[in-house]
């Protein structure tokens, strides 16, 4: 039971960290507004699942439609963020950080102003609210959904980076933007695509996070972003595979520590694990984009 819960939490961390790692690894952008994209995706899915979107609801197909809507809204927000805030500041990293921090603080405040600061119950489908027996333990079905989504995202990102033209263009653009531009390739469009993919991963995490926690609240993205940064640093800045491995470790350590010790010590255990890893491997588990 603890292992499955930890894997589900680790899958959620990976969904958040994968987009963060992708954007930093390919574009060298530390996006502190990433948690805001998660919150937007979470509220988009919650709004749609509440019956406000035709066809969406608590049925299986309706839930998929609600998650797709939340992911689409978060992706659109990511594109707008890149075009309006990030693109003019690509050569000014300090202003970039300040701008994304500002967006990350403003978004929860905006969500609170619209829907209030209290947590809202997430209307998950009945099919995903039950449990199934495994080795004598009752395992929540929604944990499997998170793990499956994380595996799909991991495979898709690796294929994008290694097998697609856009992935190769972005990687080349990071190494030598002037040369790629001289070849007639618009690197800006490729960077916008990367930001959209990273935002989609964050929004998907928000939508499925509502299923995992059973509710959504304006500060959910900010709290998950902290652990996402831990996962990115532990996995190696810019490494998708490293982020996946680190996310599993963080989720399991946090769950087991919280269960076998006092509540809240799981967070401390994660910090201790991060410090120990960086003392042994300063660049994280891999330290490369793969």
PDB file of C-alpha atoms in Angstrom:
ATOM      1  CA  UNK A   1       0.000   0.000   0.000  1.00  0.00           C
ATOM      2  CA  UNK A   2       2.728   2.489   0.974  1.00  0.00           C
ATOM      3  CA  UNK A   3       4.800   1.515  -2.037  1.00  0.00           C
ATOM      4  CA  UNK A   4       1.915   2.095  -4.459  1.00  0.00           C
ATOM      5  CA  UNK A   5       1.048   5.396  -2.792  1.00  0.00           C
ATOM      6  CA  UNK A   6       4.684   6.449  -2.996  1.00  0.00           C
ATOM      7  CA  UNK A   7       4.842   5.473  -6.664  1.00  0.00           C
ATOM      8  CA  UNK A   8       1.687   7.473  -7.337  1.00  0.00           C
ATOM      9  CA  UNK A   9       3.155  10.513  -5.605  1.00  0.00           C
ATOM     10  CA  UNK A  10       6.438  10.007  -7.444  1.00  0.00           C
ATOM     11  CA  UNK A  11       4.542   9.858 -10.741  1.00  0.00           C
ATOM     12  CA  UNK A  12       2.876  13.160  -9.875  1.00  0.00           C
ATOM     13  CA  UNK A  13       6.240  14.721  -9.043  1.00  0.00           C
ATOM     14  CA  UNK A  14       7.665  13.484 -12.330  1.00  0.00           C
ATOM     15  CA  UNK A  15       4.827  14.986 -14.359  1.00  0.00           C
ATOM     16  CA  UNK A  16       5.580  18.360 -12.794  1.00  0.00           C
ATOM     17  CA  UNK A  17       9.365  17.991 -12.948  1.00  0.00           C
ATOM     18  CA  UNK A  18       9.489  16.672 -16.528  1.00  0.00           C
ATOM     19  CA  UNK A  19       8.221  19.924 -18.002  1.00  0.00           C
ATOM     20  CA  UNK A  20      10.452  21.932 -15.676  1.00  0.00           C
ATOM     21  CA  UNK A  21      13.479  19.852 -16.641  1.00  0.00           C
ATOM     22  CA  UNK A  22      12.637  20.002 -20.344  1.00  0.00           C
ATOM     23  CA  UNK A  23      12.321  23.791 -20.381  1.00  0.00           C
ATOM     24  CA  UNK A  24      15.524  24.284 -18.418  1.00  0.00           C
ATOM     25  CA  UNK A  25      17.512  21.621 -20.251  1.00  0.00           C
ATOM     26  CA  UNK A  26      16.613  22.798 -23.737  1.00  0.00           C
ATOM     27  CA  UNK A  27      16.019  26.507 -23.240  1.00  0.00           C
ATOM     28  CA  UNK A  28      18.095  27.316 -20.150  1.00  0.00           C
ATOM     29  CA  UNK A  29      15.019  28.926 -18.555  1.00  0.00           C
ATOM     30  CA  UNK A  30      14.278  28.490 -14.847  1.00  0.00           C
ATOM     31  CA  UNK A  31      10.517  28.816 -14.995  1.00  0.00           C
ATOM     32  CA  UNK A  32       9.255  29.715 -11.525  1.00  0.00           C
ATOM     33  CA  UNK A  33       5.764  30.116 -13.008  1.00  0.00           C
ATOM     34  CA  UNK A  34       5.607  26.376 -13.692  1.00  0.00           C
ATOM     35  CA  UNK A  35       3.482  25.847 -10.587  1.00  0.00           C
ATOM     36  CA  UNK A  36       1.025  28.426 -11.905  1.00  0.00           C
ATOM     37  CA  UNK A  37       0.549  26.326 -15.052  1.00  0.00           C
ATOM     38  CA  UNK A  38      -0.163  23.325 -12.827  1.00  0.00           C
ATOM     39  CA  UNK A  39      -2.806  25.272 -10.900  1.00  0.00           C
ATOM     40  CA  UNK A  40      -4.414  26.473 -14.113  1.00  0.00           C
ATOM     41  CA  UNK A  41      -4.611  22.899 -15.398  1.00  0.00           C
ATOM     42  CA  UNK A  42      -6.054  21.704 -12.089  1.00  0.00           C
ATOM     43  CA  UNK A  43      -8.772  24.349 -12.004  1.00  0.00           C
ATOM     44  CA  UNK A  44      -9.501  23.852 -15.710  1.00  0.00           C
ATOM     45  CA  UNK A  45     -10.115  20.135 -15.146  1.00  0.00           C
ATOM     46  CA  UNK A  46     -12.125  20.821 -11.967  1.00  0.00           C
ATOM     47  CA  UNK A  47     -14.293  23.384 -13.761  1.00  0.00           C
ATOM     48  CA  UNK A  48     -14.929  21.045 -16.687  1.00  0.00           C
ATOM     49  CA  UNK A  49     -15.605  17.999 -14.498  1.00  0.00           C
ATOM     50  CA  UNK A  50     -18.168  20.006 -12.534  1.00  0.00           C
ATOM     51  CA  UNK A  51     -20.518  19.903 -15.513  1.00  0.00           C
ATOM     52  CA  UNK A  52     -19.581  23.273 -17.009  1.00  0.00           C
ATOM     53  CA  UNK A  53     -18.197  21.681 -20.184  1.00  0.00           C
ATOM     54  CA  UNK A  54     -20.694  19.723 -22.314  1.00  0.00           C
ATOM     55  CA  UNK A  55     -19.836  16.031 -22.230  1.00  0.00           C
ATOM     56  CA  UNK A  56     -17.473  16.312 -19.273  1.00  0.00           C
ATOM     57  CA  UNK A  57     -18.472  14.903 -15.921  1.00  0.00           C
ATOM     58  CA  UNK A  58     -17.975  12.000 -13.558  1.00  0.00           C
ATOM     59  CA  UNK A  59     -18.239   9.259 -16.166  1.00  0.00           C
ATOM     60  CA  UNK A  60     -15.077   7.667 -17.518  1.00  0.00           C
ATOM     61  CA  UNK A  61     -15.196   9.496 -20.856  1.00  0.00           C
ATOM     62  CA  UNK A  62     -16.319  12.704 -19.154  1.00  0.00           C
ATOM     63  CA  UNK A  63     -13.299  12.576 -16.842  1.00  0.00           C
ATOM     64  CA  UNK A  64     -10.932  12.077 -19.783  1.00  0.00           C
ATOM     65  CA  UNK A  65     -12.541  15.057 -21.495  1.00  0.00           C
ATOM     66  CA  UNK A  66     -12.159  17.175 -18.352  1.00  0.00           C
ATOM     67  CA  UNK A  67      -8.469  16.242 -18.028  1.00  0.00           C
ATOM     68  CA  UNK A  68      -7.929  17.008 -21.715  1.00  0.00           C
ATOM     69  CA  UNK A  69      -9.614  20.391 -21.263  1.00  0.00           C
ATOM     70  CA  UNK A  70      -7.490  21.249 -18.218  1.00  0.00           C
ATOM     71  CA  UNK A  71      -4.331  20.197 -20.059  1.00  0.00           C
ATOM     72  CA  UNK A  72      -5.290  22.274 -23.096  1.00  0.00           C
ATOM     73  CA  UNK A  73      -5.958  25.366 -20.968  1.00  0.00           C
ATOM     74  CA  UNK A  74      -2.599  24.955 -19.205  1.00  0.00           C
ATOM     75  CA  UNK A  75      -0.833  24.487 -22.548  1.00  0.00           C
ATOM     76  CA  UNK A  76      -2.398  27.670 -23.918  1.00  0.00           C
ATOM     77  CA  UNK A  77      -1.331  29.530 -20.773  1.00  0.00           C
ATOM     78  CA  UNK A  78       2.235  28.233 -21.258  1.00  0.00           C
ATOM     79  CA  UNK A  79       2.326  29.474 -24.855  1.00  0.00           C
ATOM     80  CA  UNK A  80       1.061  32.900 -23.816  1.00  0.00           C
ATOM     81  CA  UNK A  81       3.638  33.003 -21.008  1.00  0.00           C
ATOM     82  CA  UNK A  82       6.463  32.212 -23.423  1.00  0.00           C
ATOM     83  CA  UNK A  83       5.334  34.739 -26.031  1.00  0.00           C
ATOM     84  CA  UNK A  84       4.517  37.612 -23.681  1.00  0.00           C
ATOM     85  CA  UNK A  85       6.990  37.177 -20.819  1.00  0.00           C
ATOM     86  CA  UNK A  86       9.817  34.761 -21.593  1.00  0.00           C
ATOM     87  CA  UNK A  87      10.645  35.537 -25.241  1.00  0.00           C
ATOM     88  CA  UNK A  88      11.593  39.202 -24.688  1.00  0.00           C
ATOM     89  CA  UNK A  89      13.848  38.132 -21.799  1.00  0.00           C
ATOM     90  CA  UNK A  90      15.837  35.223 -23.273  1.00  0.00           C
ATOM     91  CA  UNK A  91      19.081  37.185 -23.023  1.00  0.00           C
ATOM     92  CA  UNK A  92      18.246  38.665 -19.588  1.00  0.00           C
ATOM     93  CA  UNK A  93      18.133  35.752 -17.103  1.00  0.00           C
ATOM     94  CA  UNK A  94      17.759  37.850 -13.949  1.00  0.00           C
ATOM     95  CA  UNK A  95      14.714  39.686 -15.284  1.00  0.00           C
ATOM     96  CA  UNK A  96      13.445  36.316 -16.523  1.00  0.00           C
ATOM     97  CA  UNK A  97      13.490  34.901 -13.011  1.00  0.00           C
ATOM     98  CA  UNK A  98      11.796  37.961 -11.525  1.00  0.00           C
ATOM     99  CA  UNK A  99       9.074  37.893 -14.189  1.00  0.00           C
ATOM    100  CA  UNK A 100       8.273  34.189 -13.735  1.00  0.00           C
ATOM    101  CA  UNK A 101       8.274  34.557  -9.943  1.00  0.00           C
ATOM    102  CA  UNK A 102       5.789  37.400 -10.346  1.00  0.00           C
ATOM    103  CA  UNK A 103       3.513  35.280 -12.543  1.00  0.00           C
ATOM    104  CA  UNK A 104       3.849  32.399 -10.082  1.00  0.00           C
ATOM    105  CA  UNK A 105       2.661  34.633  -7.236  1.00  0.00           C
ATOM    106  CA  UNK A 106      -0.061  36.415  -9.195  1.00  0.00           C
ATOM    107  CA  UNK A 107      -1.793  33.306 -10.548  1.00  0.00           C
ATOM    108  CA  UNK A 108      -2.792  31.778  -7.162  1.00  0.00           C
ATOM    109  CA  UNK A 109      -4.038  35.208  -6.093  1.00  0.00           C
ATOM    110  CA  UNK A 110      -6.142  35.441  -9.250  1.00  0.00           C
ATOM    111  CA  UNK A 111      -7.557  31.943  -8.729  1.00  0.00           C
ATOM    112  CA  UNK A 112      -8.392  32.834  -5.115  1.00  0.00           C
ATOM    113  CA  UNK A 113     -10.169  35.991  -6.254  1.00  0.00           C
ATOM    114  CA  UNK A 114     -12.301  34.024  -8.723  1.00  0.00           C
ATOM    115  CA  UNK A 115     -13.064  30.805  -6.816  1.00  0.00           C
ATOM    116  CA  UNK A 116     -11.993  31.580  -3.266  1.00  0.00           C
ATOM    117  CA  UNK A 117      -9.004  30.363  -1.267  1.00  0.00           C
ATOM    118  CA  UNK A 118     -10.692  27.241   0.131  1.00  0.00           C
ATOM    119  CA  UNK A 119      -9.998  23.845  -1.401  1.00  0.00           C
ATOM    120  CA  UNK A 120     -12.610  22.622  -3.866  1.00  0.00           C
ATOM    121  CA  UNK A 121     -13.586  18.947  -3.987  1.00  0.00           C
ATOM    122  CA  UNK A 122     -12.508  17.360  -7.260  1.00  0.00           C
ATOM    123  CA  UNK A 123     -15.380  15.372  -8.847  1.00  0.00           C
ATOM    124  CA  UNK A 124     -13.473  12.261  -9.894  1.00  0.00           C
ATOM    125  CA  UNK A 125     -15.240   9.386 -11.672  1.00  0.00           C
ATOM    126  CA  UNK A 126     -16.641   6.533  -9.591  1.00  0.00           C
ATOM    127  CA  UNK A 127     -14.545   4.012 -11.541  1.00  0.00           C
ATOM    128  CA  UNK A 128     -11.339   5.601 -10.220  1.00  0.00           C
ATOM    129  CA  UNK A 129     -12.466   6.133  -6.648  1.00  0.00           C
ATOM    130  CA  UNK A 130     -12.288   2.489  -5.576  1.00  0.00           C
ATOM    131  CA  UNK A 131      -9.496   0.080  -4.722  1.00  0.00           C
ATOM    132  CA  UNK A 132      -8.285  -3.303  -5.897  1.00  0.00           C
ATOM    133  CA  UNK A 133      -6.544  -6.051  -3.897  1.00  0.00           C
ATOM    134  CA  UNK A 134      -2.821  -6.650  -4.378  1.00  0.00           C
ATOM    135  CA  UNK A 135      -0.782  -8.887  -2.079  1.00  0.00           C
ATOM    136  CA  UNK A 136      -3.300  -8.423   0.689  1.00  0.00           C
ATOM    137  CA  UNK A 137      -3.413  -4.619   0.417  1.00  0.00           C
ATOM    138  CA  UNK A 138      -6.152  -2.394  -0.975  1.00  0.00           C
ATOM    139  CA  UNK A 139      -4.576  -0.233  -3.696  1.00  0.00           C
ATOM    140  CA  UNK A 140      -6.382   2.934  -4.892  1.00  0.00           C
ATOM    141  CA  UNK A 141      -7.102   2.726  -8.611  1.00  0.00           C
ATOM    142  CA  UNK A 142      -6.164   6.356  -9.202  1.00  0.00           C
ATOM    143  CA  UNK A 143      -2.537   5.587  -8.324  1.00  0.00           C
ATOM    144  CA  UNK A 144      -2.329   3.368 -11.392  1.00  0.00           C
ATOM    145  CA  UNK A 145      -3.671   6.207 -13.541  1.00  0.00           C
ATOM    146  CA  UNK A 146      -0.887   8.505 -12.337  1.00  0.00           C
ATOM    147  CA  UNK A 147       1.827   5.904 -12.895  1.00  0.00           C
ATOM    148  CA  UNK A 148       0.503   5.114 -16.383  1.00  0.00           C
ATOM    149  CA  UNK A 149       0.355   8.814 -17.297  1.00  0.00           C
ATOM    150  CA  UNK A 150       3.928   9.338 -16.062  1.00  0.00           C
ATOM    151  CA  UNK A 151       5.204   6.400 -18.147  1.00  0.00           C
ATOM    152  CA  UNK A 152       3.467   7.707 -21.264  1.00  0.00           C
ATOM    153  CA  UNK A 153       4.933  11.193 -20.747  1.00  0.00           C
ATOM    154  CA  UNK A 154       8.435   9.755 -20.153  1.00  0.00           C
ATOM    155  CA  UNK A 155       8.368   7.720 -23.363  1.00  0.00           C
ATOM    156  CA  UNK A 156       6.848  10.590 -25.368  1.00  0.00           C
ATOM    157  CA  UNK A 157       9.475  13.091 -24.205  1.00  0.00           C
ATOM    158  CA  UNK A 158      12.352  10.734 -24.965  1.00  0.00           C
ATOM    159  CA  UNK A 159      10.975  10.124 -28.455  1.00  0.00           C
ATOM    160  CA  UNK A 160      10.492  13.853 -28.981  1.00  0.00           C
ATOM    161  CA  UNK A 161      14.067  14.658 -27.983  1.00  0.00           C
ATOM    162  CA  UNK A 162      15.781  11.843 -29.840  1.00  0.00           C
ATOM    163  CA  UNK A 163      13.600  10.960 -32.815  1.00  0.00           C
ATOM    164  CA  UNK A 164      11.818  14.102 -34.016  1.00  0.00           C
ATOM    165  CA  UNK A 165      13.050  16.963 -36.150  1.00  0.00           C
ATOM    166  CA  UNK A 166      11.764  19.585 -33.710  1.00  0.00           C
ATOM    167  CA  UNK A 167      13.616  17.967 -30.806  1.00  0.00           C
ATOM    168  CA  UNK A 168      16.868  17.945 -32.749  1.00  0.00           C
ATOM    169  CA  UNK A 169      16.334  21.538 -33.911  1.00  0.00           C
ATOM    170  CA  UNK A 170      15.816  22.762 -30.367  1.00  0.00           C
ATOM    171  CA  UNK A 171      18.884  20.943 -29.075  1.00  0.00           C
ATOM    172  CA  UNK A 172      20.958  22.380 -31.915  1.00  0.00           C
ATOM    173  CA  UNK A 173      19.484  25.830 -31.324  1.00  0.00           C
ATOM    174  CA  UNK A 174      20.578  25.747 -27.698  1.00  0.00           C
ATOM    175  CA  UNK A 175      24.151  24.871 -28.712  1.00  0.00           C
ATOM    176  CA  UNK A 176      24.459  27.425 -31.545  1.00  0.00           C
ATOM    177  CA  UNK A 177      21.354  29.519 -32.177  1.00  0.00           C
ATOM    178  CA  UNK A 178      23.033  31.746 -34.775  1.00  0.00           C
ATOM    179  CA  UNK A 179      24.099  28.778 -36.906  1.00  0.00           C
ATOM    180  CA  UNK A 180      20.654  27.161 -36.820  1.00  0.00           C
ATOM    181  CA  UNK A 181      19.029  30.486 -37.726  1.00  0.00           C
ATOM    182  CA  UNK A 182      21.475  30.891 -40.615  1.00  0.00           C
ATOM    183  CA  UNK A 183      20.217  27.562 -41.981  1.00  0.00           C
ATOM    184  CA  UNK A 184      16.758  29.084 -42.330  1.00  0.00           C
ATOM    185  CA  UNK A 185      15.219  27.428 -39.265  1.00  0.00           C
ATOM    186  CA  UNK A 186      13.022  29.514 -36.971  1.00  0.00           C
ATOM    187  CA  UNK A 187      14.318  28.550 -33.549  1.00  0.00           C
ATOM    188  CA  UNK A 188      11.734  30.748 -31.823  1.00  0.00           C
ATOM    189  CA  UNK A 189       8.859  28.545 -32.986  1.00  0.00           C
ATOM    190  CA  UNK A 190      10.687  25.446 -31.764  1.00  0.00           C
ATOM    191  CA  UNK A 191      11.260  27.075 -28.365  1.00  0.00           C
ATOM    192  CA  UNK A 192       7.558  27.948 -28.142  1.00  0.00           C
ATOM    193  CA  UNK A 193       6.749  24.298 -28.883  1.00  0.00           C
ATOM    194  CA  UNK A 194       9.035  23.154 -26.072  1.00  0.00           C
ATOM    195  CA  UNK A 195       7.394  25.575 -23.664  1.00  0.00           C
ATOM    196  CA  UNK A 196       3.977  24.310 -24.741  1.00  0.00           C
ATOM    197  CA  UNK A 197       5.016  20.696 -24.110  1.00  0.00           C
ATOM    198  CA  UNK A 198       6.407  21.585 -20.694  1.00  0.00           C
ATOM    199  CA  UNK A 199       3.241  23.484 -19.838  1.00  0.00           C
ATOM    200  CA  UNK A 200       1.111  20.558 -20.991  1.00  0.00           C
ATOM    201  CA  UNK A 201       2.998  18.216 -18.645  1.00  0.00           C
ATOM    202  CA  UNK A 202       2.461  20.627 -15.737  1.00  0.00           C
ATOM    203  CA  UNK A 203      -1.232  21.070 -16.547  1.00  0.00           C
ATOM    204  CA  UNK A 204      -1.685  17.302 -16.814  1.00  0.00           C
ATOM    205  CA  UNK A 205      -0.070  16.975 -13.384  1.00  0.00           C
ATOM    206  CA  UNK A 206      -2.533  19.519 -12.038  1.00  0.00           C
ATOM    207  CA  UNK A 207      -5.528  17.743 -13.541  1.00  0.00           C
ATOM    208  CA  UNK A 208      -4.456  14.332 -12.221  1.00  0.00           C
ATOM    209  CA  UNK A 209      -3.291  15.887  -8.953  1.00  0.00           C
ATOM    210  CA  UNK A 210      -6.910  16.783  -8.279  1.00  0.00           C
ATOM    211  CA  UNK A 211      -7.721  13.103  -8.614  1.00  0.00           C
ATOM    212  CA  UNK A 212      -4.837  12.113  -6.312  1.00  0.00           C
ATOM    213  CA  UNK A 213      -5.565  14.622  -3.541  1.00  0.00           C
ATOM    214  CA  UNK A 214      -9.338  14.676  -4.028  1.00  0.00           C
ATOM    215  CA  UNK A 215      -9.399  18.474  -4.211  1.00  0.00           C
ATOM    216  CA  UNK A 216      -7.821  21.519  -5.829  1.00  0.00           C
ATOM    217  CA  UNK A 217      -6.697  24.767  -4.210  1.00  0.00           C
ATOM    218  CA  UNK A 218      -4.859  27.885  -5.430  1.00  0.00           C
ATOM    219  CA  UNK A 219      -1.603  27.027  -3.632  1.00  0.00           C
ATOM    220  CA  UNK A 220      -1.372  23.449  -4.889  1.00  0.00           C
ATOM    221  CA  UNK A 221       0.960  24.331  -7.735  1.00  0.00           C
ATOM    222  CA  UNK A 222       3.355  26.229  -5.481  1.00  0.00           C
ATOM    223  CA  UNK A 223       3.697  23.372  -2.995  1.00  0.00           C
ATOM    224  CA  UNK A 224       4.267  20.765  -5.705  1.00  0.00           C
ATOM    225  CA  UNK A 225       6.753  23.027  -7.496  1.00  0.00           C
ATOM    226  CA  UNK A 226       9.103  22.876  -4.506  1.00  0.00           C
ATOM    227  CA  UNK A 227       9.386  19.098  -4.746  1.00  0.00           C
ATOM    228  CA  UNK A 228       9.596  19.309  -8.531  1.00  0.00           C
ATOM    229  CA  UNK A 229      12.723  21.461  -8.203  1.00  0.00           C
ATOM    230  CA  UNK A 230      14.157  18.901  -5.762  1.00  0.00           C
ATOM    231  CA  UNK A 231      13.497  16.144  -8.313  1.00  0.00           C
ATOM    232  CA  UNK A 232      15.090  18.146 -11.148  1.00  0.00           C
ATOM    233  CA  UNK A 233      18.229  18.874  -9.090  1.00  0.00           C
ATOM    234  CA  UNK A 234      18.535  15.279  -7.883  1.00  0.00           C
ATOM    235  CA  UNK A 235      17.996  13.834 -11.344  1.00  0.00           C
ATOM    236  CA  UNK A 236      20.498  16.174 -12.957  1.00  0.00           C
ATOM    237  CA  UNK A 237      19.603  19.555 -14.430  1.00  0.00           C
ATOM    238  CA  UNK A 238      18.005  18.887 -17.804  1.00  0.00           C
ATOM    239  CA  UNK A 239      17.773  15.084 -17.567  1.00  0.00           C
ATOM    240  CA  UNK A 240      14.316  13.616 -18.182  1.00  0.00           C
ATOM    241  CA  UNK A 241      15.406  10.084 -17.256  1.00  0.00           C
ATOM    242  CA  UNK A 242      17.173  11.321 -14.139  1.00  0.00           C
ATOM    243  CA  UNK A 243      14.023  13.220 -13.122  1.00  0.00           C
ATOM    244  CA  UNK A 244      11.975  10.020 -13.448  1.00  0.00           C
ATOM    245  CA  UNK A 245      14.338   8.057 -11.212  1.00  0.00           C
ATOM    246  CA  UNK A 246      14.590  10.873  -8.668  1.00  0.00           C
ATOM    247  CA  UNK A 247      10.800  11.315  -8.590  1.00  0.00           C
ATOM    248  CA  UNK A 248      10.294   7.661  -7.665  1.00  0.00           C
ATOM    249  CA  UNK A 249      12.898   7.935  -4.904  1.00  0.00           C
ATOM    250  CA  UNK A 250      11.433  11.145  -3.495  1.00  0.00           C
ATOM    251  CA  UNK A 251       7.872   9.802  -3.524  1.00  0.00           C
ATOM    252  CA  UNK A 252       8.806   6.548  -1.783  1.00  0.00           C
ATOM    253  CA  UNK A 253      11.066   8.159   0.828  1.00  0.00           C
ATOM    254  CA  UNK A 254       8.464  10.774   1.653  1.00  0.00           C
ATOM    255  CA  UNK A 255       5.669   8.244   2.088  1.00  0.00           C
ATOM    256  CA  UNK A 256       7.654   5.741   4.156  1.00  0.00           C
ATOM    257  CA  UNK A 257       9.158   8.459   6.353  1.00  0.00           C
ATOM    258  CA  UNK A 258       5.752  10.004   7.035  1.00  0.00           C
ATOM    259  CA  UNK A 259       4.278   6.608   7.918  1.00  0.00           C
ATOM    260  CA  UNK A 260       7.038   5.201  10.136  1.00  0.00           C
ATOM    261  CA  UNK A 261       7.998   8.494  11.811  1.00  0.00           C
ATOM    262  CA  UNK A 262       6.110  11.615  12.805  1.00  0.00           C
ATOM    263  CA  UNK A 263       3.941  13.293  10.195  1.00  0.00           C
ATOM    264  CA  UNK A 264       5.864  15.909   8.256  1.00  0.00           C
ATOM    265  CA  UNK A 265       9.276  14.285   8.664  1.00  0.00           C
ATOM    266  CA  UNK A 266       8.956  12.956   5.125  1.00  0.00           C
ATOM    267  CA  UNK A 267       9.753  16.435   3.804  1.00  0.00           C
ATOM    268  CA  UNK A 268      12.842  16.581   6.021  1.00  0.00           C
ATOM    269  CA  UNK A 269      13.908  13.139   4.813  1.00  0.00           C
ATOM    270  CA  UNK A 270      13.708  14.353   1.212  1.00  0.00           C
ATOM    271  CA  UNK A 271      15.903  17.375   1.992  1.00  0.00           C
ATOM    272  CA  UNK A 272      18.449  15.142   3.739  1.00  0.00           C
ATOM    273  CA  UNK A 273      18.445  12.775   0.749  1.00  0.00           C
ATOM    274  CA  UNK A 274      18.995  15.719  -1.611  1.00  0.00           C
ATOM    275  CA  UNK A 275      21.929  17.012   0.446  1.00  0.00           C
ATOM    276  CA  UNK A 276      23.527  13.567   0.661  1.00  0.00           C
ATOM    277  CA  UNK A 277      23.196  12.991  -3.091  1.00  0.00           C
ATOM    278  CA  UNK A 278      24.699  16.357  -3.976  1.00  0.00           C
ATOM    279  CA  UNK A 279      27.661  15.698  -1.689  1.00  0.00           C
ATOM    280  CA  UNK A 280      28.347  12.460  -3.559  1.00  0.00           C
ATOM    281  CA  UNK A 281      27.262  13.559  -7.062  1.00  0.00           C
ATOM    282  CA  UNK A 282      27.142  17.372  -7.350  1.00  0.00           C
ATOM    283  CA  UNK A 283      25.600  17.181 -10.837  1.00  0.00           C
ATOM    284  CA  UNK A 284      22.824  14.846  -9.752  1.00  0.00           C
ATOM    285  CA  UNK A 285      22.143  11.318 -10.943  1.00  0.00           C
ATOM    286  CA  UNK A 286      22.920  11.980 -14.607  1.00  0.00           C
ATOM    287  CA  UNK A 287      23.606  15.670 -15.221  1.00  0.00           C
ATOM    288  CA  UNK A 288      22.701  15.407 -18.884  1.00  0.00           C
ATOM    289  CA  UNK A 289      19.690  15.595 -21.165  1.00  0.00           C
ATOM    290  CA  UNK A 290      18.563  12.053 -21.984  1.00  0.00           C
TER     291      UNK A 290
END
